[in-house]
Amino acid sequence: MADLPNTPLLDELEKGPWPSFVKEIKMAAKRNPMGADLLGQLEQSYREKIGHWKHGGIVGVFGYGGGVIGRYSDLPEKYPNISHFHTMRINQPAGWFYTSEALRKICDIWEKRGSGLTNMHGSTGDIILLGTKTDELEPVFSDLQKIDFDIGGSGSDLRTPSCCCGMARCEWACYDTMALTYDLTMHYQDELHRPAFPYKFKFKMSGCPNDCVASIARSDMSIIGNWRDEIQIDQDAVGEYADKGMDIQSDVISNCPGKCMEWDGKELHIDNSYCVHCMHCINVMSKALRPGKDRGATILIGSKAPIIEGAFLSSVLFPFIKIESPYDKIKDTVDKIWDIWSEEGKNRERVGEFIQRVGLGNFLDAIEVEPVAEMVAHPRENPYVFYEEFYEEDDGEEEEEG
Amino acid sequence: MAKPVEEVADAMFNMVKDAQGMKKLKPMDLTKAMIEFFGDEVDKKLCKLAIRELIESGRCVYTYFGGSFIELPHREGAAND
């Protein structure tokens, strides 16, 4: 076992009842010298308030353009074991379901060929394997393929699609998120491994409007389960909630953003035409209320975290579509979006930024989607729909009058 | 008549070679240039195959510097030997 460096600042992060990454790195350091050097460099960074990582831009596995993020220490003489410390993103199974045997195999590979440190899971959804040398990248890739795992996305490509656990565990799931995620992952292998876009593109699939994977904030295309008929109500179960002391007026009715519910002390009434599908009432009275029976998804586009522009939330592209294999409507739309964005998008411009630059009206024209009222994010602020025939007439009259 | 993939890959390789060290080219830059150069004899699908041929033959590699590019294999500046 390598001697651990003196790390008074990092040691502070071990205090308290919560999990600590410092504790984990110290455990890994017992088996791998990379851990000790990692602690040393990190302590130095904390002390100096300077990062000591250099970003690599070339390392990868043969034929692929994504999945490996190059990292080098800028203090290689002092910390030789982390001179190379590349990250590998591994495509996770849809819904993050593993057998313990599969997890052990991944860990065995990483303890043999890397630092042994993992991040389960990264914010991308992938299995993150932290820290290996350039010479070990191809052997890791080869070992992973033998146990049926593949590298995920990074750079200007399709990032590894991810989803909530959907119908596997959740009764609110309005479509099979895992089936769609698997299908899109397999269908778009080329786009996942061979970067061809102006910048990254992410799919995230949520089974219901609770949006447990936060797809509306984190993915270029958010596919969020939804229903288009009426919320199912079990009035007896509503009564039971009331009998057991729930203040339905205060806890449910008053919190409804659509103001579409009424409670007369005996029966709950919902005007579904005003329901905004926020899921609040269903979450609060889960035995009494359920999503409707006519289920599918709302597809939204354009969210991103702030890099070039500020943070965006996705906005509606299709208010409701049925999600059924082979998902042709989704794939046709995605292909058209990628086509126009790849051709006209600027370097490092996410699709949401592209839409904002060219205007949603022009974007919809290009992907051959008709505008609908649900696309308007803020009434009277988003003039997405132009009535060109009237616009031209008025324009002509104004010119004549002028 | 469509151009052979190898011929398009060769033209792309020359473009990457000429730009090396001066301009980083993205796959779409190569595709647009090939369509402009060869006209109707190439399309995006053929260019995609040509890029794959370039990478899988080892003549070019994908690189990442804020975005993904196609370049000649070279030692990167950040690397520790």
PDB file of N, CA, C and O in Angstrom, chain A residues 54-59 62-65 72-74 76 82-84 154-157 159 190-191 193-199 339-340 342-344 347-348, chain B residues 26-29 32 35 44 48 51-52 54-81:
ATOM      1  N   LYS A  54      -4.784  18.871 -17.140  1.00  0.00           N
ATOM      2  CA  LYS A  54      -4.772  19.347 -18.530  1.00  0.00           C
ATOM      3  C   LYS A  54      -5.778  18.498 -19.312  1.00  0.00           C
ATOM      4  O   LYS A  54      -5.882  17.299 -19.071  1.00  0.00           O
ATOM      5  N   HIS A  55      -6.478  19.123 -20.235  1.00  0.00           N
ATOM      6  CA  HIS A  55      -7.503  18.415 -21.019  1.00  0.00           C
ATOM      7  C   HIS A  55      -6.856  17.828 -22.273  1.00  0.00           C
ATOM      8  O   HIS A  55      -6.294  18.565 -23.076  1.00  0.00           O
ATOM      9  N   GLY A  56      -6.932  16.528 -22.419  1.00  0.00           N
ATOM     10  CA  GLY A  56      -6.441  15.888 -23.644  1.00  0.00           C
ATOM     11  C   GLY A  56      -7.496  15.955 -24.723  1.00  0.00           C
ATOM     12  O   GLY A  56      -8.687  15.973 -24.427  1.00  0.00           O
ATOM     13  N   GLY A  57      -7.073  15.983 -25.982  1.00  0.00           N
ATOM     14  CA  GLY A  57      -8.054  16.104 -27.055  1.00  0.00           C
ATOM     15  C   GLY A  57      -7.978  15.016 -28.104  1.00  0.00           C
ATOM     16  O   GLY A  57      -8.761  14.985 -29.037  1.00  0.00           O
ATOM     17  N   ILE A  58      -7.013  14.097 -27.956  1.00  0.00           N
ATOM     18  CA  ILE A  58      -6.833  13.103 -29.022  1.00  0.00           C
ATOM     19  C   ILE A  58      -7.115  11.682 -28.557  1.00  0.00           C
ATOM     20  O   ILE A  58      -7.621  10.869 -29.324  1.00  0.00           O
ATOM     21  N   VAL A  59      -6.809  11.385 -27.301  1.00  0.00           N
ATOM     22  CA  VAL A  59      -6.901   9.984 -26.884  1.00  0.00           C
ATOM     23  C   VAL A  59      -8.301   9.423 -27.086  1.00  0.00           C
ATOM     24  O   VAL A  59      -9.294  10.107 -26.887  1.00  0.00           O
ATOM     25  N   PHE A  62      -9.718   3.107 -31.170  1.00  0.00           N
ATOM     26  CA  PHE A  62      -9.636   3.124 -32.627  1.00  0.00           C
ATOM     27  C   PHE A  62     -11.031   3.107 -33.274  1.00  0.00           C
ATOM     28  O   PHE A  62     -11.868   2.259 -32.949  1.00  0.00           O
ATOM     29  N   GLY A  63     -11.255   4.070 -34.158  1.00  0.00           N
ATOM     30  CA  GLY A  63     -12.516   4.105 -34.900  1.00  0.00           C
ATOM     31  C   GLY A  63     -13.596   4.949 -34.258  1.00  0.00           C
ATOM     32  O   GLY A  63     -14.533   5.361 -34.928  1.00  0.00           O
ATOM     33  N   TYR A  64     -13.480   5.190 -32.953  1.00  0.00           N
ATOM     34  CA  TYR A  64     -14.503   5.967 -32.246  1.00  0.00           C
ATOM     35  C   TYR A  64     -14.014   7.399 -32.045  1.00  0.00           C
ATOM     36  O   TYR A  64     -12.819   7.636 -31.875  1.00  0.00           O
ATOM     37  N   GLY A  65     -14.969   8.324 -31.990  1.00  0.00           N
ATOM     38  CA  GLY A  65     -14.613   9.714 -31.724  1.00  0.00           C
ATOM     39  C   GLY A  65     -15.096  10.200 -30.382  1.00  0.00           C
ATOM     40  O   GLY A  65     -14.928  11.360 -30.042  1.00  0.00           O
ATOM     41  N   TYR A  72      -4.584  14.843 -18.250  1.00  0.00           N
ATOM     42  CA  TYR A  72      -3.178  14.705 -17.856  1.00  0.00           C
ATOM     43  C   TYR A  72      -2.924  15.623 -16.665  1.00  0.00           C
ATOM     44  O   TYR A  72      -3.506  16.712 -16.585  1.00  0.00           O
ATOM     45  N   SER A  73      -2.047  15.177 -15.777  1.00  0.00           N
ATOM     46  CA  SER A  73      -1.633  16.037 -14.683  1.00  0.00           C
ATOM     47  C   SER A  73      -0.612  17.045 -15.214  1.00  0.00           C
ATOM     48  O   SER A  73       0.215  16.702 -16.063  1.00  0.00           O
ATOM     49  N   ASP A  74      -0.686  18.288 -14.705  1.00  0.00           N
ATOM     50  CA  ASP A  74       0.371  19.234 -15.103  1.00  0.00           C
ATOM     51  C   ASP A  74       1.533  19.198 -14.100  1.00  0.00           C
ATOM     52  O   ASP A  74       2.430  20.026 -14.161  1.00  0.00           O
ATOM     53  N   PRO A  76       3.419  16.084 -13.566  1.00  0.00           N
ATOM     54  CA  PRO A  76       3.687  14.642 -13.720  1.00  0.00           C
ATOM     55  C   PRO A  76       4.923  14.144 -12.962  1.00  0.00           C
ATOM     56  O   PRO A  76       4.960  12.969 -12.589  1.00  0.00           O
ATOM     57  N   ILE A  82      -0.475   9.582 -11.739  1.00  0.00           N
ATOM     58  CA  ILE A  82      -1.649  10.164 -12.412  1.00  0.00           C
ATOM     59  C   ILE A  82      -1.204  11.093 -13.541  1.00  0.00           C
ATOM     60  O   ILE A  82      -1.937  12.015 -13.917  1.00  0.00           O
ATOM     61  N   SER A  83      -0.021  10.816 -14.076  1.00  0.00           N
ATOM     62  CA  SER A  83       0.445  11.585 -15.222  1.00  0.00           C
ATOM     63  C   SER A  83      -0.595  11.520 -16.352  1.00  0.00           C
ATOM     64  O   SER A  83      -0.939  12.504 -16.983  1.00  0.00           O
ATOM     65  N   HIS A  84      -1.107  10.306 -16.579  1.00  0.00           N
ATOM     66  CA  HIS A  84      -2.291  10.123 -17.435  1.00  0.00           C
ATOM     67  C   HIS A  84      -3.437   9.757 -16.486  1.00  0.00           C
ATOM     68  O   HIS A  84      -3.253   8.910 -15.608  1.00  0.00           O
ATOM     69  N   SER A 154     -19.308  11.180 -26.198  1.00  0.00           N
ATOM     70  CA  SER A 154     -18.735  12.429 -25.679  1.00  0.00           C
ATOM     71  C   SER A 154     -18.342  13.270 -26.888  1.00  0.00           C
ATOM     72  O   SER A 154     -18.285  12.771 -28.006  1.00  0.00           O
ATOM     73  N   GLY A 155     -18.085  14.544 -26.672  1.00  0.00           N
ATOM     74  CA  GLY A 155     -17.766  15.426 -27.795  1.00  0.00           C
ATOM     75  C   GLY A 155     -19.023  15.781 -28.577  1.00  0.00           C
ATOM     76  O   GLY A 155     -20.146  15.697 -28.064  1.00  0.00           O
ATOM     77  N   SER A 156     -18.828  16.142 -29.846  1.00  0.00           N
ATOM     78  CA  SER A 156     -19.960  16.623 -30.652  1.00  0.00           C
ATOM     79  C   SER A 156     -20.726  15.468 -31.280  1.00  0.00           C
ATOM     80  O   SER A 156     -20.900  15.407 -32.504  1.00  0.00           O
ATOM     81  N   ASP A 157     -21.173  14.567 -30.450  1.00  0.00           N
ATOM     82  CA  ASP A 157     -21.928  13.430 -30.984  1.00  0.00           C
ATOM     83  C   ASP A 157     -23.223  13.249 -30.205  1.00  0.00           C
ATOM     84  O   ASP A 157     -23.530  14.045 -29.312  1.00  0.00           O
ATOM     85  N   ARG A 159     -25.017  11.912 -27.360  1.00  0.00           N
ATOM     86  CA  ARG A 159     -24.615  11.389 -26.055  1.00  0.00           C
ATOM     87  C   ARG A 159     -25.467  10.164 -25.717  1.00  0.00           C
ATOM     88  O   ARG A 159     -26.585  10.024 -26.213  1.00  0.00           O
ATOM     89  N   ASP A 190     -24.030   4.932 -35.074  1.00  0.00           N
ATOM     90  CA  ASP A 190     -23.063   5.708 -35.846  1.00  0.00           C
ATOM     91  C   ASP A 190     -22.942   7.129 -35.272  1.00  0.00           C
ATOM     92  O   ASP A 190     -21.837   7.639 -35.078  1.00  0.00           O
ATOM     93  N   GLU A 191     -24.081   7.739 -34.972  1.00  0.00           N
ATOM     94  CA  GLU A 191     -24.077   9.101 -34.444  1.00  0.00           C
ATOM     95  C   GLU A 191     -23.503   9.148 -33.029  1.00  0.00           C
ATOM     96  O   GLU A 191     -22.972  10.163 -32.599  1.00  0.00           O
ATOM     97  N   HIS A 193     -21.014   7.153 -31.859  1.00  0.00           N
ATOM     98  CA  HIS A 193     -19.568   6.897 -31.812  1.00  0.00           C
ATOM     99  C   HIS A 193     -18.758   7.766 -32.758  1.00  0.00           C
ATOM    100  O   HIS A 193     -17.534   7.820 -32.632  1.00  0.00           O
ATOM    101  N   ARG A 194     -19.421   8.381 -33.738  1.00  0.00           N
ATOM    102  CA  ARG A 194     -18.675   9.165 -34.736  1.00  0.00           C
ATOM    103  C   ARG A 194     -19.214  10.588 -34.771  1.00  0.00           C
ATOM    104  O   ARG A 194     -20.199  10.867 -35.455  1.00  0.00           O
ATOM    105  N   PRO A 195     -18.570  11.492 -34.044  1.00  0.00           N
ATOM    106  CA  PRO A 195     -19.107  12.858 -33.894  1.00  0.00           C
ATOM    107  C   PRO A 195     -19.254  13.559 -35.235  1.00  0.00           C
ATOM    108  O   PRO A 195     -18.286  13.668 -35.987  1.00  0.00           O
ATOM    109  N   ALA A 196     -20.458  14.034 -35.522  1.00  0.00           N
ATOM    110  CA  ALA A 196     -20.690  14.702 -36.805  1.00  0.00           C
ATOM    111  C   ALA A 196     -21.554  15.953 -36.642  1.00  0.00           C
ATOM    112  O   ALA A 196     -21.949  16.560 -37.629  1.00  0.00           O
ATOM    113  N   PHE A 197     -21.857  16.302 -35.388  1.00  0.00           N
ATOM    114  CA  PHE A 197     -22.766  17.433 -35.154  1.00  0.00           C
ATOM    115  C   PHE A 197     -21.974  18.705 -34.848  1.00  0.00           C
ATOM    116  O   PHE A 197     -20.788  18.645 -34.545  1.00  0.00           O
ATOM    117  N   PRO A 198     -22.668  19.867 -34.853  1.00  0.00           N
ATOM    118  CA  PRO A 198     -21.991  21.090 -34.408  1.00  0.00           C
ATOM    119  C   PRO A 198     -21.589  21.013 -32.927  1.00  0.00           C
ATOM    120  O   PRO A 198     -20.611  21.617 -32.502  1.00  0.00           O
ATOM    121  N   TYR A 199     -22.365  20.271 -32.145  1.00  0.00           N
ATOM    122  CA  TYR A 199     -22.073  20.133 -30.714  1.00  0.00           C
ATOM    123  C   TYR A 199     -22.856  18.918 -30.211  1.00  0.00           C
ATOM    124  O   TYR A 199     -23.474  18.206 -30.983  1.00  0.00           O
ATOM    125  N   ASP A 339     -30.309  17.030 -39.688  1.00  0.00           N
ATOM    126  CA  ASP A 339     -29.921  17.451 -41.023  1.00  0.00           C
ATOM    127  C   ASP A 339     -29.753  18.972 -41.091  1.00  0.00           C
ATOM    128  O   ASP A 339     -28.707  19.479 -41.505  1.00  0.00           O
ATOM    129  N   ILE A 340     -30.774  19.694 -40.642  1.00  0.00           N
ATOM    130  CA  ILE A 340     -30.723  21.163 -40.743  1.00  0.00           C
ATOM    131  C   ILE A 340     -29.740  21.748 -39.743  1.00  0.00           C
ATOM    132  O   ILE A 340     -28.980  22.675 -40.047  1.00  0.00           O
ATOM    133  N   SER A 342     -27.033  20.248 -38.420  1.00  0.00           N
ATOM    134  CA  SER A 342     -25.651  19.936 -38.817  1.00  0.00           C
ATOM    135  C   SER A 342     -25.189  20.845 -39.945  1.00  0.00           C
ATOM    136  O   SER A 342     -24.037  21.249 -40.011  1.00  0.00           O
ATOM    137  N   GLU A 343     -26.134  21.160 -40.844  1.00  0.00           N
ATOM    138  CA  GLU A 343     -25.758  21.964 -41.994  1.00  0.00           C
ATOM    139  C   GLU A 343     -25.625  23.442 -41.655  1.00  0.00           C
ATOM    140  O   GLU A 343     -24.689  24.107 -42.102  1.00  0.00           O
ATOM    141  N   GLU A 344     -26.528  23.944 -40.831  1.00  0.00           N
ATOM    142  CA  GLU A 344     -26.584  25.393 -40.585  1.00  0.00           C
ATOM    143  C   GLU A 344     -26.074  25.813 -39.214  1.00  0.00           C
ATOM    144  O   GLU A 344     -25.862  27.001 -38.967  1.00  0.00           O
ATOM    145  N   ASN A 347     -20.346  26.163 -34.873  1.00  0.00           N
ATOM    146  CA  ASN A 347     -19.563  25.321 -33.987  1.00  0.00           C
ATOM    147  C   ASN A 347     -19.951  25.595 -32.523  1.00  0.00           C
ATOM    148  O   ASN A 347     -20.023  26.742 -32.110  1.00  0.00           O
ATOM    149  N   ARG A 348     -20.196  24.544 -31.773  1.00  0.00           N
ATOM    150  CA  ARG A 348     -20.571  24.581 -30.347  1.00  0.00           C
ATOM    151  C   ARG A 348     -21.955  25.207 -30.120  1.00  0.00           C
ATOM    152  O   ARG A 348     -22.230  25.720 -29.043  1.00  0.00           O
TER     153      ARG A 348
ATOM    154  N   LYS B  26     -14.405  20.219 -39.085  1.00  0.00           N
ATOM    155  CA  LYS B  26     -15.423  19.315 -38.556  1.00  0.00           C
ATOM    156  C   LYS B  26     -15.913  18.421 -39.702  1.00  0.00           C
ATOM    157  O   LYS B  26     -15.757  18.784 -40.878  1.00  0.00           O
ATOM    158  N   PRO B  27     -16.528  17.287 -39.359  1.00  0.00           N
ATOM    159  CA  PRO B  27     -17.031  16.407 -40.423  1.00  0.00           C
ATOM    160  C   PRO B  27     -17.935  17.126 -41.419  1.00  0.00           C
ATOM    161  O   PRO B  27     -17.851  16.886 -42.617  1.00  0.00           O
ATOM    162  N   MET B  28     -18.762  18.058 -40.912  1.00  0.00           N
ATOM    163  CA  MET B  28     -19.678  18.743 -41.832  1.00  0.00           C
ATOM    164  C   MET B  28     -18.927  19.688 -42.772  1.00  0.00           C
ATOM    165  O   MET B  28     -19.359  19.914 -43.904  1.00  0.00           O
ATOM    166  N   ASP B  29     -17.783  20.224 -42.303  1.00  0.00           N
ATOM    167  CA  ASP B  29     -16.961  21.065 -43.199  1.00  0.00           C
ATOM    168  C   ASP B  29     -16.492  20.232 -44.394  1.00  0.00           C
ATOM    169  O   ASP B  29     -16.499  20.696 -45.538  1.00  0.00           O
ATOM    170  N   LYS B  32     -19.557  19.388 -46.709  1.00  0.00           N
ATOM    171  CA  LYS B  32     -19.979  20.529 -47.541  1.00  0.00           C
ATOM    172  C   LYS B  32     -18.976  20.762 -48.673  1.00  0.00           C
ATOM    173  O   LYS B  32     -19.363  21.037 -49.808  1.00  0.00           O
ATOM    174  N   ILE B  35     -19.394  18.119 -51.409  1.00  0.00           N
ATOM    175  CA  ILE B  35     -20.606  18.339 -52.217  1.00  0.00           C
ATOM    176  C   ILE B  35     -20.371  19.500 -53.193  1.00  0.00           C
ATOM    177  O   ILE B  35     -20.785  19.456 -54.347  1.00  0.00           O
ATOM    178  N   LYS B  44     -24.597  13.341 -48.717  1.00  0.00           N
ATOM    179  CA  LYS B  44     -24.174  13.284 -47.307  1.00  0.00           C
ATOM    180  C   LYS B  44     -23.885  11.855 -46.858  1.00  0.00           C
ATOM    181  O   LYS B  44     -22.970  11.607 -46.071  1.00  0.00           O
ATOM    182  N   LYS B  48     -20.401  10.439 -45.354  1.00  0.00           N
ATOM    183  CA  LYS B  48     -20.338   9.776 -44.042  1.00  0.00           C
ATOM    184  C   LYS B  48     -19.486   8.509 -44.146  1.00  0.00           C
ATOM    185  O   LYS B  48     -18.645   8.236 -43.284  1.00  0.00           O
ATOM    186  N   ILE B  51     -15.820   9.451 -44.489  1.00  0.00           N
ATOM    187  CA  ILE B  51     -15.217   9.839 -43.202  1.00  0.00           C
ATOM    188  C   ILE B  51     -14.900   8.585 -42.384  1.00  0.00           C
ATOM    189  O   ILE B  51     -13.830   8.464 -41.779  1.00  0.00           O
ATOM    190  N   ARG B  52     -15.819   7.653 -42.409  1.00  0.00           N
ATOM    191  CA  ARG B  52     -15.583   6.398 -41.676  1.00  0.00           C
ATOM    192  C   ARG B  52     -14.348   5.679 -42.217  1.00  0.00           C
ATOM    193  O   ARG B  52     -13.533   5.149 -41.457  1.00  0.00           O
ATOM    194  N   LEU B  54     -11.822   7.105 -43.714  1.00  0.00           N
ATOM    195  CA  LEU B  54     -10.652   7.893 -43.302  1.00  0.00           C
ATOM    196  C   LEU B  54     -10.200   7.522 -41.895  1.00  0.00           C
ATOM    197  O   LEU B  54      -9.013   7.358 -41.624  1.00  0.00           O
ATOM    198  N   ILE B  55     -11.165   7.395 -40.998  1.00  0.00           N
ATOM    199  CA  ILE B  55     -10.854   7.109 -39.586  1.00  0.00           C
ATOM    200  C   ILE B  55     -10.406   5.660 -39.428  1.00  0.00           C
ATOM    201  O   ILE B  55      -9.416   5.362 -38.748  1.00  0.00           O
ATOM    202  N   GLU B  56     -11.137   4.746 -40.062  1.00  0.00           N
ATOM    203  CA  GLU B  56     -10.833   3.324 -39.853  1.00  0.00           C
ATOM    204  C   GLU B  56      -9.574   2.873 -40.585  1.00  0.00           C
ATOM    205  O   GLU B  56      -9.010   1.831 -40.269  1.00  0.00           O
ATOM    206  N   SER B  57      -9.120   3.689 -41.552  1.00  0.00           N
ATOM    207  CA  SER B  57      -7.845   3.357 -42.185  1.00  0.00           C
ATOM    208  C   SER B  57      -6.683   3.899 -41.356  1.00  0.00           C
ATOM    209  O   SER B  57      -5.525   3.602 -41.639  1.00  0.00           O
ATOM    210  N   GLY B  58      -6.994   4.732 -40.352  1.00  0.00           N
ATOM    211  CA  GLY B  58      -5.947   5.285 -39.492  1.00  0.00           C
ATOM    212  C   GLY B  58      -5.294   6.533 -40.068  1.00  0.00           C
ATOM    213  O   GLY B  58      -4.387   7.087 -39.458  1.00  0.00           O
ATOM    214  N   ARG B  59      -5.769   6.981 -41.239  1.00  0.00           N
ATOM    215  CA  ARG B  59      -5.150   8.166 -41.837  1.00  0.00           C
ATOM    216  C   ARG B  59      -5.538   9.442 -41.087  1.00  0.00           C
ATOM    217  O   ARG B  59      -4.806  10.410 -41.070  1.00  0.00           O
ATOM    218  N   CYS B  60      -6.726   9.440 -40.486  1.00  0.00           N
ATOM    219  CA  CYS B  60      -7.165  10.589 -39.692  1.00  0.00           C
ATOM    220  C   CYS B  60      -7.694  10.113 -38.347  1.00  0.00           C
ATOM    221  O   CYS B  60      -8.017   8.930 -38.174  1.00  0.00           O
ATOM    222  N   VAL B  61      -7.793  11.026 -37.403  1.00  0.00           N
ATOM    223  CA  VAL B  61      -8.366  10.699 -36.096  1.00  0.00           C
ATOM    224  C   VAL B  61      -9.368  11.784 -35.710  1.00  0.00           C
ATOM    225  O   VAL B  61      -9.290  12.916 -36.198  1.00  0.00           O
ATOM    226  N   TYR B  62     -10.299  11.394 -34.841  1.00  0.00           N
ATOM    227  CA  TYR B  62     -11.176  12.396 -34.238  1.00  0.00           C
ATOM    228  C   TYR B  62     -10.409  13.066 -33.112  1.00  0.00           C
ATOM    229  O   TYR B  62      -9.683  12.406 -32.366  1.00  0.00           O
ATOM    230  N   THR B  63     -10.564  14.376 -32.989  1.00  0.00           N
ATOM    231  CA  THR B  63      -9.976  15.083 -31.856  1.00  0.00           C
ATOM    232  C   THR B  63     -11.061  15.924 -31.199  1.00  0.00           C
ATOM    233  O   THR B  63     -12.126  16.162 -31.794  1.00  0.00           O
ATOM    234  N   TYR B  64     -10.796  16.337 -29.971  1.00  0.00           N
ATOM    235  CA  TYR B  64     -11.765  17.177 -29.254  1.00  0.00           C
ATOM    236  C   TYR B  64     -11.070  18.403 -28.685  1.00  0.00           C
ATOM    237  O   TYR B  64     -10.143  18.273 -27.875  1.00  0.00           O
ATOM    238  N   PHE B  65     -11.472  19.557 -29.136  1.00  0.00           N
ATOM    239  CA  PHE B  65     -10.983  20.807 -28.552  1.00  0.00           C
ATOM    240  C   PHE B  65     -12.170  21.758 -28.440  1.00  0.00           C
ATOM    241  O   PHE B  65     -12.358  22.642 -29.264  1.00  0.00           O
ATOM    242  N   GLY B  66     -13.019  21.518 -27.475  1.00  0.00           N
ATOM    243  CA  GLY B  66     -14.249  22.286 -27.338  1.00  0.00           C
ATOM    244  C   GLY B  66     -15.358  21.721 -28.216  1.00  0.00           C
ATOM    245  O   GLY B  66     -16.517  21.775 -27.879  1.00  0.00           O
ATOM    246  N   GLY B  67     -15.015  21.156 -29.333  1.00  0.00           N
ATOM    247  CA  GLY B  67     -15.937  20.446 -30.208  1.00  0.00           C
ATOM    248  C   GLY B  67     -15.137  19.336 -30.855  1.00  0.00           C
ATOM    249  O   GLY B  67     -13.914  19.259 -30.665  1.00  0.00           O
ATOM    250  N   SER B  68     -15.781  18.478 -31.637  1.00  0.00           N
ATOM    251  CA  SER B  68     -15.064  17.359 -32.250  1.00  0.00           C
ATOM    252  C   SER B  68     -14.606  17.723 -33.661  1.00  0.00           C
ATOM    253  O   SER B  68     -15.368  18.320 -34.426  1.00  0.00           O
ATOM    254  N   PHE B  69     -13.388  17.346 -33.980  1.00  0.00           N
ATOM    255  CA  PHE B  69     -12.801  17.664 -35.290  1.00  0.00           C
ATOM    256  C   PHE B  69     -12.155  16.419 -35.885  1.00  0.00           C
ATOM    257  O   PHE B  69     -11.998  15.409 -35.199  1.00  0.00           O
ATOM    258  N   ILE B  70     -11.785  16.523 -37.176  1.00  0.00           N
ATOM    259  CA  ILE B  70     -11.039  15.450 -37.831  1.00  0.00           C
ATOM    260  C   ILE B  70      -9.674  16.003 -38.202  1.00  0.00           C
ATOM    261  O   ILE B  70      -9.586  17.043 -38.863  1.00  0.00           O
ATOM    262  N   GLU B  71      -8.629  15.323 -37.737  1.00  0.00           N
ATOM    263  CA  GLU B  71      -7.260  15.812 -37.982  1.00  0.00           C
ATOM    264  C   GLU B  71      -6.352  14.645 -38.334  1.00  0.00           C
ATOM    265  O   GLU B  71      -6.726  13.479 -38.168  1.00  0.00           O
ATOM    266  N   LEU B  72      -5.135  14.980 -38.759  1.00  0.00           N
ATOM    267  CA  LEU B  72      -4.122  13.940 -38.935  1.00  0.00           C
ATOM    268  C   LEU B  72      -3.660  13.495 -37.553  1.00  0.00           C
ATOM    269  O   LEU B  72      -3.620  14.312 -36.635  1.00  0.00           O
ATOM    270  N   PRO B  73      -3.300  12.231 -37.405  1.00  0.00           N
ATOM    271  CA  PRO B  73      -2.788  11.789 -36.094  1.00  0.00           C
ATOM    272  C   PRO B  73      -1.536  12.594 -35.742  1.00  0.00           C
ATOM    273  O   PRO B  73      -0.687  12.830 -36.595  1.00  0.00           O
ATOM    274  N   HIS B  74      -1.467  13.061 -34.522  1.00  0.00           N
ATOM    275  CA  HIS B  74      -0.274  13.795 -34.080  1.00  0.00           C
ATOM    276  C   HIS B  74      -0.169  13.713 -32.568  1.00  0.00           C
ATOM    277  O   HIS B  74      -1.125  13.341 -31.887  1.00  0.00           O
ATOM    278  N   ARG B  75       1.001  14.070 -32.068  1.00  0.00           N
ATOM    279  CA  ARG B  75       1.180  14.080 -30.610  1.00  0.00           C
ATOM    280  C   ARG B  75       0.487  15.328 -30.079  1.00  0.00           C
ATOM    281  O   ARG B  75       0.746  16.439 -30.563  1.00  0.00           O
ATOM    282  N   GLU B  76      -0.371  15.170 -29.088  1.00  0.00           N
ATOM    283  CA  GLU B  76      -1.073  16.350 -28.603  1.00  0.00           C
ATOM    284  C   GLU B  76      -0.219  17.118 -27.589  1.00  0.00           C
ATOM    285  O   GLU B  76       0.588  16.533 -26.854  1.00  0.00           O
ATOM    286  N   GLY B  77      -0.427  18.411 -27.586  1.00  0.00           N
ATOM    287  CA  GLY B  77       0.380  19.280 -26.743  1.00  0.00           C
ATOM    288  C   GLY B  77       0.268  18.965 -25.265  1.00  0.00           C
ATOM    289  O   GLY B  77       1.238  19.090 -24.518  1.00  0.00           O
ATOM    290  N   ALA B  78      -0.918  18.544 -24.819  1.00  0.00           N
ATOM    291  CA  ALA B  78      -1.128  18.320 -23.385  1.00  0.00           C
ATOM    292  C   ALA B  78      -0.497  17.015 -22.900  1.00  0.00           C
ATOM    293  O   ALA B  78      -0.340  16.814 -21.693  1.00  0.00           O
ATOM    294  N   ALA B  79      -0.160  16.125 -23.823  1.00  0.00           N
ATOM    295  CA  ALA B  79       0.250  14.769 -23.424  1.00  0.00           C
ATOM    296  C   ALA B  79       1.529  14.767 -22.589  1.00  0.00           C
ATOM    297  O   ALA B  79       2.459  15.536 -22.842  1.00  0.00           O
ATOM    298  N   ASN B  80       1.564  13.910 -21.573  1.00  0.00           N
ATOM    299  CA  ASN B  80       2.787  13.649 -20.811  1.00  0.00           C
ATOM    300  C   ASN B  80       3.361  12.339 -21.334  1.00  0.00           C
ATOM    301  O   ASN B  80       2.675  11.322 -21.311  1.00  0.00           O
ATOM    302  N   ASP B  81       4.582  12.354 -21.817  1.00  0.00           N
ATOM    303  CA  ASP B  81       5.163  11.119 -22.359  1.00  0.00           C
ATOM    304  C   ASP B  81       5.691  10.242 -21.220  1.00  0.00           C
ATOM    305  O   ASP B  81       5.992  10.710 -20.159  1.00  0.00           O
TER     306      ASP B  81
END
